[in-house]
Short mmCIF file of C-alpha atoms and ligand atoms in Angstrom, two decimals:
data_model
loop_
_atom_site.label_atom_id
_atom_site.label_comp_id
_atom_site.label_asym_id
_atom_site.label_seq_id
_atom_site.Cartn_x
_atom_site.Cartn_y
_atom_site.Cartn_z
CA MET T 1 12.29 4.23 27.14
CA GLY T 2 10.00 2.92 25.00
CA LYS T 3 9.42 1.29 21.52
CA ILE T 4 8.39 2.43 18.14
CA ILE T 5 6.24 -0.76 16.90
CA CYS T 6 4.87 -0.31 13.31
CA ALA T 7 2.07 -2.56 12.93
CA GLY T 8 1.27 -3.83 9.55
CA LEU T 9 -2.59 -3.95 9.01
CA GLY T 10 -2.76 -6.73 6.47
CA PRO T 11 -5.25 -5.36 3.22
CA GLY T 12 -8.20 -4.21 4.71
CA ASP T 13 -10.59 -6.54 6.31
CA PRO T 14 -9.86 -6.23 10.42
CA ASP T 15 -10.30 -10.21 10.50
CA LEU T 16 -7.00 -10.17 8.28
CA ILE T 17 -4.68 -8.54 11.00
CA SER T 18 -1.93 -10.85 12.48
CA VAL T 19 -2.60 -11.87 16.07
CA LYS T 20 0.58 -9.97 17.16
CA SER T 21 -0.78 -6.93 15.51
CA ASP T 22 -4.30 -6.89 16.81
CA ARG T 23 -2.86 -7.37 20.43
CA VAL T 24 -0.19 -4.26 19.97
CA ILE T 25 -3.41 -2.31 18.62
CA ARG T 26 -5.68 -3.19 21.19
CA SER T 27 -3.47 -2.05 24.41
CA ALA T 28 -1.58 0.98 22.37
CA LYS T 29 -1.80 4.34 24.15
CA HIS T 30 -0.22 6.55 21.48
CA VAL T 31 -0.73 5.48 17.81
CA ALA T 32 0.57 7.69 14.86
CA PHE T 33 -0.48 6.79 11.07
CA PHE T 34 -0.14 8.29 7.82
CA ARG T 35 -2.96 9.59 5.70
CA LYS T 36 -3.96 12.29 2.97
CA LYS T 37 -5.09 15.85 4.17
CA GLY T 38 -8.81 16.02 4.44
CA ARG T 39 -9.42 11.79 4.72
CA ALA T 40 -9.88 9.31 7.41
CA GLY T 41 -6.83 7.29 6.21
CA GLN T 42 -7.15 3.80 4.95
CA ALA T 43 -5.29 2.60 8.00
CA ARG T 44 -7.17 4.09 10.27
CA THR T 45 -10.26 3.08 8.56
CA ILE T 46 -8.70 -0.25 9.34
CA VAL T 47 -8.40 -0.38 12.90
CA LYS T 48 -11.31 1.69 13.96
CA ASP T 49 -12.88 -0.69 16.46
CA LEU T 50 -10.31 -2.06 17.77
CA LEU T 51 -7.93 1.39 19.59
CA ARG T 52 -8.79 1.86 23.10
CA ASP T 53 -11.09 5.15 24.22
CA ASP T 54 -8.57 6.97 25.47
CA ALA T 55 -5.68 6.35 22.72
CA ILE T 56 -4.03 9.68 21.56
CA GLU T 57 -3.84 9.53 18.14
CA TYR T 58 -1.05 11.39 15.61
CA PRO T 59 -2.09 11.76 12.08
CA MET T 60 0.62 11.94 9.86
CA GLU T 61 -0.95 14.10 7.20
CA TYR T 62 1.45 14.34 3.43
CA PRO T 63 2.18 17.97 2.83
CA VAL T 64 1.33 16.66 -1.00
CA THR T 65 0.30 13.39 -2.69
CA THR T 66 -0.99 14.11 -6.81
CA GLU T 67 -0.60 18.14 -6.48
CA LEU T 68 2.86 17.65 -7.40
CA HIS T 69 4.91 15.10 -9.63
CA PHE T 70 6.95 13.23 -7.33
CA ASP T 71 9.89 13.75 -9.60
CA SER T 72 10.07 17.73 -9.32
CA GLU T 73 12.47 18.75 -6.93
CA GLU T 74 9.74 20.70 -5.15
CA TYR T 75 7.78 17.31 -3.91
CA ARG T 76 11.20 15.85 -2.87
CA GLN T 77 11.91 18.54 -0.81
CA LEU T 78 8.07 18.43 0.62
CA MET T 79 8.39 14.78 1.07
CA VAL T 80 12.12 14.96 2.71
CA ASP T 81 10.62 17.86 5.48
CA PHE T 82 7.75 15.90 6.43
CA TYR T 83 9.57 12.51 6.84
CA GLU T 84 12.16 14.35 9.09
CA GLU T 85 9.72 16.44 11.06
CA TRP T 86 7.73 12.95 11.90
CA ALA T 87 11.15 11.30 12.56
CA ASP T 88 12.03 14.03 15.01
CA LYS T 89 8.49 13.86 16.60
CA LEU T 90 8.39 9.81 17.13
CA GLU T 91 12.15 10.18 18.80
CA ALA T 92 10.87 12.55 21.00
CA LEU T 93 7.40 11.00 21.84
CA ALA T 94 9.38 7.05 22.15
CA LYS T 95 11.35 8.49 25.06
CA ASP T 96 9.30 8.83 27.20
CA HIS T 97 6.56 5.31 25.99
CA ASP T 98 5.86 2.97 23.56
CA LEU T 99 4.12 4.27 20.02
CA VAL T 100 2.73 2.32 17.57
CA VAL T 101 2.59 3.59 14.02
CA LEU T 102 -0.21 1.76 11.72
CA CYS T 103 0.43 0.90 8.28
CA GLU T 104 -1.42 -0.66 5.75
CA GLY T 105 -0.32 -3.80 4.15
CA ASP T 106 3.38 -4.93 4.80
CA PRO T 107 4.89 -2.41 6.21
CA PHE T 108 8.09 -2.95 4.50
CA PHE T 109 6.66 -3.50 0.83
CA TYR T 110 5.92 -0.03 -0.66
CA GLY T 111 5.07 0.94 2.77
CA SER T 112 5.36 4.73 3.95
CA PHE T 113 6.89 3.44 7.39
CA MET T 114 10.12 2.42 5.72
CA HIS T 115 10.90 6.62 5.64
CA LEU T 116 11.27 6.53 8.91
CA HIS T 117 12.53 3.24 9.81
CA THR T 118 15.66 4.38 7.89
CA ARG T 119 15.66 7.91 9.44
CA LEU T 120 14.96 6.64 13.20
CA GLN T 121 18.11 3.79 13.45
CA GLY T 122 20.23 4.26 16.12
CA ARG T 123 17.70 6.67 17.48
CA ALA T 124 15.19 4.82 18.81
CA GLU T 125 14.27 0.91 19.29
CA VAL T 126 12.09 0.19 16.58
CA GLU T 127 10.21 -2.84 15.77
CA VAL T 128 8.14 -3.65 12.71
CA LEU T 129 5.24 -6.27 12.58
CA PRO T 130 4.70 -8.06 9.42
CA ALA T 131 1.40 -8.43 7.34
CA ILE T 132 -0.61 -9.91 4.44
CA PRO T 133 0.39 -7.15 1.86
CA GLY T 134 -2.49 -5.68 -0.24
CA MET T 135 -1.82 -7.44 -3.87
CA VAL T 136 -2.39 -10.37 -1.60
CA GLY T 137 -5.86 -9.37 -0.45
CA CYS T 138 -6.92 -8.82 -3.78
CA TRP T 139 -5.78 -12.21 -5.76
CA ASN T 140 -8.08 -13.87 -3.00
CA ALA T 141 -11.00 -11.77 -3.55
CA LEU T 142 -11.09 -13.07 -7.35
CA ASP T 143 -11.07 -16.39 -5.52
CA MET T 144 -9.06 -17.85 -8.06
CA PRO T 145 -5.36 -19.76 -7.81
CA TYR T 146 -2.84 -17.05 -8.93
CA THR T 147 0.74 -18.60 -9.78
CA TRP T 148 0.90 -22.17 -10.64
CA GLY T 149 4.30 -24.32 -11.49
CA ASP T 150 7.21 -22.27 -13.08
CA ASP T 151 5.33 -18.72 -13.21
CA VAL T 152 7.24 -15.36 -12.64
CA MET T 153 5.61 -13.15 -10.80
CA THR T 154 6.14 -9.71 -11.71
CA VAL T 155 5.20 -6.37 -9.12
CA LEU T 156 4.69 -3.47 -11.48
CA MET T 157 4.03 0.14 -10.45
CA GLY T 158 1.54 1.99 -12.28
CA THR T 159 3.43 4.90 -12.37
CA LEU T 160 5.68 3.71 -14.34
CA PRO T 161 7.00 5.01 -18.29
CA GLU T 162 4.63 3.08 -20.52
CA ASP T 163 7.03 1.69 -22.33
CA ASP T 164 8.63 -0.07 -19.06
CA LEU T 165 5.38 -1.32 -18.25
CA VAL T 166 4.81 -2.91 -21.69
CA ALA T 167 8.65 -4.75 -21.48
CA HIS T 168 8.04 -5.88 -17.78
CA MET T 169 4.16 -7.22 -18.89
CA LYS T 170 5.34 -9.13 -21.98
CA ALA T 171 7.87 -10.91 -19.75
CA ALA T 172 5.75 -11.54 -17.17
CA ASP T 173 3.47 -14.63 -16.50
CA ALA T 174 1.39 -13.49 -13.51
CA LEU T 175 1.23 -10.19 -13.00
CA VAL T 176 0.44 -7.18 -10.32
CA VAL T 177 0.16 -3.64 -11.26
CA MET T 178 0.31 -1.71 -8.30
CA LYS T 179 -0.62 2.23 -7.77
CA THR T 180 -2.69 2.35 -10.48
CA GLY T 181 -5.28 5.20 -9.68
CA ARG T 182 -5.19 7.94 -11.95
CA ASN T 183 -2.50 5.85 -13.87
CA LEU T 184 -5.33 3.68 -14.91
CA PRO T 185 -5.30 4.90 -18.37
CA ARG T 186 -1.53 3.96 -19.17
CA VAL T 187 -1.67 1.26 -17.36
CA LYS T 188 -4.63 -0.04 -20.00
CA ARG T 189 -3.20 1.04 -22.86
CA ALA T 190 0.29 -0.82 -22.02
CA LEU T 191 -1.60 -4.33 -21.37
CA GLU T 192 -3.46 -3.69 -24.54
CA ARG T 193 0.17 -3.41 -26.19
CA ALA T 194 1.29 -6.46 -24.25
CA GLY T 195 -1.59 -8.60 -25.21
CA LYS T 196 -2.52 -9.01 -21.57
CA LEU T 197 -5.69 -6.45 -21.42
CA GLN T 198 -8.70 -9.43 -22.00
CA ASP T 199 -7.31 -11.41 -19.30
CA ALA T 200 -6.60 -8.29 -16.30
CA TRP T 201 -9.13 -7.91 -13.69
CA LEU T 202 -9.10 -4.35 -11.36
CA VAL T 203 -9.28 -5.40 -7.95
CA GLU T 204 -10.50 -1.99 -5.86
CA LYS T 205 -10.29 -1.56 -2.02
CA GLY T 206 -9.90 -5.48 -1.45
CA THR T 207 -11.19 -7.03 1.51
CA MET T 208 -11.74 -3.16 2.53
CA ARG T 209 -15.57 -1.40 2.78
CA GLY T 210 -16.49 -0.14 -1.18
CA GLN T 211 -14.47 -3.56 -2.17
CA ARG T 212 -15.38 -3.76 -6.00
CA ILE T 213 -13.92 -6.30 -8.51
CA ALA T 214 -14.61 -5.77 -12.52
CA LYS T 215 -12.61 -7.20 -15.50
CA LEU T 216 -10.18 -4.35 -16.30
CA ALA T 217 -11.47 -3.81 -20.24
CA ASP T 218 -14.77 -3.15 -19.02
CA VAL T 219 -14.01 -0.32 -16.73
CA ALA T 220 -13.98 3.29 -17.58
CA GLU T 221 -10.30 5.20 -17.24
CA ASP T 222 -11.17 7.97 -15.35
CA ASP T 223 -12.87 6.20 -12.39
CA CYS T 224 -10.06 4.50 -10.14
CA PRO T 225 -9.11 4.62 -6.42
CA TYR T 226 -5.25 4.90 -5.08
CA PHE T 227 -6.00 1.72 -3.26
CA ALA T 228 -6.89 -0.61 -6.45
CA ILE T 229 -4.70 -3.28 -8.18
CA VAL T 230 -4.73 -4.80 -11.69
CA LEU T 231 -3.90 -8.34 -11.77
CA VAL T 232 -3.72 -11.14 -14.45
CA HIS T 233 -3.60 -14.61 -13.82
CA GLY T 234 -0.44 -17.12 -13.99
CA GLN T 235 -1.44 -20.12 -16.24
CA GLY T 236 1.48 -22.34 -15.44
CA ARG T 237 2.57 -25.78 -15.37
CA ARG T 238 0.30 -28.18 -13.65
CA PRO T 239 -0.54 -31.80 -14.15
CA GLU T 240 -4.52 -32.32 -15.59
CA ALA T 241 -5.78 -35.38 -16.90
CA ALA T 242 -5.45 -36.68 -20.78
CA GLU T 243 -8.31 -35.71 -22.84
C1 LIG U 301 3.15 10.26 -5.49
C2 LIG U 301 2.53 8.97 -5.25
C3 LIG U 301 3.57 8.11 -6.10
C4 LIG U 301 3.65 6.65 -5.71
O1 LIG U 301 2.86 6.13 -5.66
O2 LIG U 301 4.70 6.50 -6.51
C5 LIG U 301 2.72 8.64 -3.99
N1 LIG U 301 1.22 8.49 -3.21
C6 LIG U 301 0.52 9.16 -4.81
C7 LIG U 301 -0.69 9.17 -4.02
C8 LIG U 301 -1.63 9.08 -3.15
N2 LIG U 301 -1.20 8.88 -2.06
C9 LIG U 301 -2.16 8.64 -1.21
C10 LIG U 301 -3.31 8.90 -1.71
C11 LIG U 301 -4.67 8.57 -0.86
C12 LIG U 301 -5.25 7.69 -0.96
C13 LIG U 301 -6.58 8.06 -0.42
O3 LIG U 301 -7.05 8.32 0.69
O4 LIG U 301 -6.89 6.61 -0.47
C14 LIG U 301 -3.27 9.25 -3.12
C15 LIG U 301 -4.12 9.07 -4.56
C16 LIG U 301 -4.51 10.77 -4.11
O5 LIG U 301 -3.94 11.20 -3.27
O6 LIG U 301 -5.21 10.93 -4.97
C17 LIG U 301 -1.83 8.40 0.63
C18 LIG U 301 -0.64 7.31 0.96
N3 LIG U 301 0.19 7.18 -0.03
C19 LIG U 301 1.25 6.31 0.67
C20 LIG U 301 0.21 6.13 2.49
C21 LIG U 301 0.87 4.91 3.35
C22 LIG U 301 0.78 3.78 2.78
O7 LIG U 301 0.58 3.12 1.95
O8 LIG U 301 2.13 2.88 3.17
C23 LIG U 301 -1.10 6.50 1.91
C24 LIG U 301 -2.00 6.69 3.21
C25 LIG U 301 -2.77 5.73 3.15
C26 LIG U 301 -3.73 4.99 4.36
O9 LIG U 301 -4.92 6.21 4.60
O10 LIG U 301 -3.73 4.87 5.37
C27 LIG U 301 2.26 5.65 0.97
C28 LIG U 301 3.18 6.32 -0.29
N4 LIG U 301 2.65 6.72 -1.14
C29 LIG U 301 3.78 7.40 -1.66
C30 LIG U 301 3.71 8.08 -3.01
C31 LIG U 301 5.06 7.14 -1.08
C32 LIG U 301 5.43 8.27 0.10
C33 LIG U 301 6.00 9.41 -0.89
C34 LIG U 301 7.04 9.34 -1.11
O11 LIG U 301 8.40 9.35 -0.09
O12 LIG U 301 7.92 9.78 -2.21
C35 LIG U 301 4.53 6.10 -0.53
C36 LIG U 301 5.09 5.72 0.85
C37 LIG U 301 4.58 4.99 -1.45
C38 LIG U 301 5.88 4.82 -1.88
O13 LIG U 301 7.05 5.06 -1.94
O14 LIG U 301 5.89 3.40 -2.56
C39 LIG U 301 1.14 8.95 -5.93
C40 LIG U 301 0.93 10.00 -7.00
C41 LIG U 301 0.40 8.72 -7.96
C42 LIG U 301 -0.16 9.20 -9.26
O15 LIG U 301 0.65 10.04 -10.12
O16 LIG U 301 -1.12 9.05 -9.35
C1 LIG U 302 2.05 2.94 -1.14
S1 LIG U 302 1.57 0.90 -1.36
C2 LIG U 302 1.59 0.55 0.02
C3 LIG U 302 1.35 -1.28 -0.03
C4 LIG U 302 1.00 -1.86 1.04
N1 LIG U 302 2.30 -2.02 2.25
C5 LIG U 302 0.70 -3.58 1.05
O1 LIG U 302 1.56 -4.36 1.57
O2 LIG U 302 -0.05 -3.87 0.08
C6 LIG U 302 -0.17 1.32 -1.91
C7 LIG U 302 -0.45 0.83 -3.21
O3 LIG U 302 -0.65 -0.55 -2.80
C8 LIG U 302 -1.86 -1.07 -3.58
N2 LIG U 302 -3.19 -1.63 -2.21
C9 LIG U 302 -2.64 -1.98 -0.78
N3 LIG U 302 -3.64 -2.64 -0.60
C10 LIG U 302 -4.64 -2.86 -1.39
C11 LIG U 302 -6.42 -3.04 -1.07
N4 LIG U 302 -6.88 -3.52 -0.07
N5 LIG U 302 -6.72 -3.10 -2.31
C12 LIG U 302 -6.17 -2.77 -3.36
N6 LIG U 302 -5.28 -2.14 -3.68
C13 LIG U 302 -4.16 -2.07 -2.48
C14 LIG U 302 -2.36 0.10 -4.30
O4 LIG U 302 -2.33 -0.35 -5.53
C15 LIG U 302 -2.35 1.14 -3.69
O5 LIG U 302 -1.51 2.18 -4.69
#
């Protein structure tokens, strides 16, 4: 009887993978990972120099990403079928041997493996290896302290409606907006309404090949990949010399 191990990979730079995930990935014979159809996949790209030559790979290709709205019934049904199918396949594979599932960032932080983790409870032995979340790699790429003193940090998804974004942004000190991508125009408008656009940074593919950092106000609105994060730094309490 084998075990399913989901290895968190961190934000992108393979040097930021934990020692534990690195060890598991290098010795893995069976490796599964999510990707968009027609792409290599971010998770698979991160481990490209680590996998064994004889590793057997199982790409789990999303049936849709942006082709259908995630609120539609069709999207929901396609995704349910997809997760059920892969939960069955992973359960069957794990009957004979260990299996490693790759996950960019930390698996339990908006990670796709969560949908398999819930379905596999009681059906297979599952272990999740924690990792540095993508946003941590992004604020380190900016090389500035991110939260101070009593700052409240708020993590938002760019998929939220504009009014919800504005309300949360106004209440936040330090701010993270994930899933920017094609939602960038709405995220920019919300930041402008919350009075925070001039303080916002955009980090695309933080710590990955092709990393790009820009002041958000200077970025063209139609020009943002899914793996991008908006950050506004906290300005909280700290001891400073009197003038
Ligand atoms: C629909 C949408 C809504 C949303 O994001 O909420 C959504 N993905 C969208 C876009 C998109 N997804 C991907 C790309 C290509 C990226 C590329 O190749 O560069 C693009 C962009 C594109 O297609 O252009 C691939 C991808 N996605 C996830 C991973 C794995 C991972 O990160 O673990 C990887 C592969 C990573 C890799 O390659 O390693 C994970 C998730 N994506 C989900 C939903 C959730 C699962 C579905 C569900 O159960 O609903 C989950 C688990 C997140 C969650 O549930 O929080 C959103 C449209 C939003 C919009 O309107 O703009
Ligand atoms: C489905 S969530 C997965 C989050 C991941 N499990 C983590 O711990 O960061 C995908 C979103 O994470 C963000 N993201 C993750 N890693 C990133 C990176 N290295 N650079 C920029 N954005 C990243 C993007 O906002 C992207 O839309």
